[in-house]
Amino acid sequence: MFSRKGKAERTAAEAWDYLSSAMASAGESAKETGKATAGVAGAKVAELAGKATQQSQKLAGKASRRSNKLAGKAGARMNAATDEAWARANLAANALAGRKPGLPWGVIIGASLIGVALGWAAASTARAAAERRAENEELQLAETAIVSTPTYDS
């Protein structure tokens, strides 16, 4: 009853809708995580700063460094997760749009350079072996050569 084209189009439309909602929810989730992380880091900073002012100026500096480090770690984790989510979402969107991924030129060039280096090393080794073989043959000929001097009868 339904043609293949209609079914394929419906499947693609459903996939597109799912991807769009997933990207939107990933963005919202990233925003909420950022706000929550900032709130937790801010609360931790406030708590550590309160203790530090009670104890001494030295402890205040230490607490500030520690809270910055904790906030930095939390931010780095959030950024890594957000970057991964966006990269995957973009790959999926490109696949649904029919765009093929680009060639990994860095890997291709790197493999080519390694191949050239290995070829050069093999050629140099073969050339050196051929030269040694030629020298050994010359030495063997020189050792086994019979020197004969002609005798003249007068």
C-alpha atoms as one frame of an Amber mdcrd trajectory, in Angstrom:
protein
   0.000   0.000   0.000   2.790   2.461   0.890   5.623   2.924  -1.538   9.245
   2.556  -0.508   9.935   6.208  -1.156   7.201   7.290   1.235   8.455   4.948
   3.936  12.053   6.113   3.478  10.962   9.753   3.624   8.933   9.115   6.791
  11.886   7.321   8.377  14.231  10.176   7.460  11.743  12.739   8.786  11.373
  10.836  12.053  15.161  10.557  12.354  15.517  14.275  11.669  12.888  15.117
  14.311  14.594  12.835  16.806  18.002  14.363  16.040  16.649  17.901  16.324
  15.077  17.201  19.693  18.226  15.409  20.869  20.397  18.385  19.876  18.020
  20.799  21.595  17.915  18.713  24.758  21.710  18.345  24.674  22.018  22.123
  24.529  19.558  22.577  27.378  21.286  19.857  29.388  24.646  21.532  28.832
  23.207  24.883  29.980  21.667  23.328  33.096  24.873  21.447  33.882  26.846
  24.655  33.503  24.498  26.514  35.830  24.587  23.687  38.375  28.365  23.470
  38.181  28.685  27.205  38.598  26.322  27.090  41.587  28.223  24.259  43.247
  31.557  25.895  42.518  30.228  29.235  43.793  28.920  27.632  46.972  32.240
  25.873  47.492  34.125  29.123  46.876  31.920  30.980  49.355  32.343  28.254
  51.975  36.105  28.109  51.543  36.395  31.901  51.486  34.435  32.174  54.761
  36.722  29.685  56.459  39.778  31.341  55.009  38.878  34.780  56.315  38.451
  33.271  59.779  41.778  31.472  59.751  44.201  33.763  57.933  45.190  35.524
  54.729  47.424  32.605  53.806  44.545  30.148  53.910  42.445  32.494  51.772
  44.977  32.277  48.956  45.121  28.504  49.230  41.317  28.192  49.186  41.046
  30.463  46.173  43.550  28.380  44.237  41.817  25.162  45.229  38.339  26.407
  44.327  39.607  27.688  40.980  41.132  24.291  40.332  37.860  22.527  41.200
  35.845  24.901  39.046  38.323  24.434  36.205  38.047  20.654  36.431  34.252
  20.815  36.458  34.253  23.182  33.500  36.693  21.010  31.572  34.529  17.938
  32.102  31.427  19.810  31.013  33.197  21.224  27.944  34.482  17.798  26.934
  31.009  16.266  27.208  29.410  19.171  25.362  32.017  19.059  22.587  31.522
  15.305  22.160  27.737  15.712  22.032  27.949  18.477  19.424  30.438  16.525
  17.312  28.204  13.446  17.296  25.092  15.478  16.596  26.783  17.229  13.669
  27.988  13.902  12.249  24.459  12.519  12.508  22.972  15.637  10.887  25.492
  15.418   8.045  24.712  11.730   7.550  20.973  12.424   7.409  21.576  15.249
   4.950  23.559  12.863   2.739  26.915  14.575   3.171  29.905  12.267   3.334
  32.653  12.868   5.907  35.880  14.398   4.633  39.045  12.450   4.089  41.455
  12.271   7.040  44.255  14.123   5.269  46.461  14.226   8.346  46.467  10.429
   8.582  47.015  10.020   4.833  49.957  12.443   4.770  51.456  10.923   7.919
  51.250   7.395   6.498  52.805   8.611   3.235  55.725  10.216   5.077  56.307
   7.056   7.098  56.228   5.022   3.875  58.772   7.316   2.242  61.063   7.090
   5.280  60.835   3.286   5.380  61.479   3.059   1.628  64.524   5.295   1.915
  65.877   3.199   4.816  65.334  -0.047   2.883  67.011   1.350  -0.244  70.004
   2.608   1.765  70.392  -0.757   3.477  70.168  -2.642   0.174  72.711  -0.314
  -1.448  75.147  -0.772   1.459  74.728  -4.570   1.333  75.414  -4.599  -2.415
  78.574  -2.526  -1.906  79.812  -4.896   0.836  79.105  -7.912  -1.373  81.064
  -6.348  -4.260  84.014  -5.594  -1.948  84.021  -9.174  -0.619  84.011 -10.576
  -4.170  86.949  -8.344  -5.127  88.879  -9.529  -2.056  88.194 -13.177  -2.885
  89.333 -12.684  -6.479  92.485 -10.957  -5.295  93.296 -13.801  -2.861  92.711
 -16.565  -5.384  94.366 -14.867  -8.344  97.413 -16.648  -9.662 100.095 -14.383
 -10.839 102.001 -15.957 -13.652 104.973 -14.397 -15.269 105.906 -15.467 -18.723
 109.271 -17.082 -19.186 111.330 -16.158 -22.205 113.668 -18.644 -23.769 116.550
 -17.081 -25.518
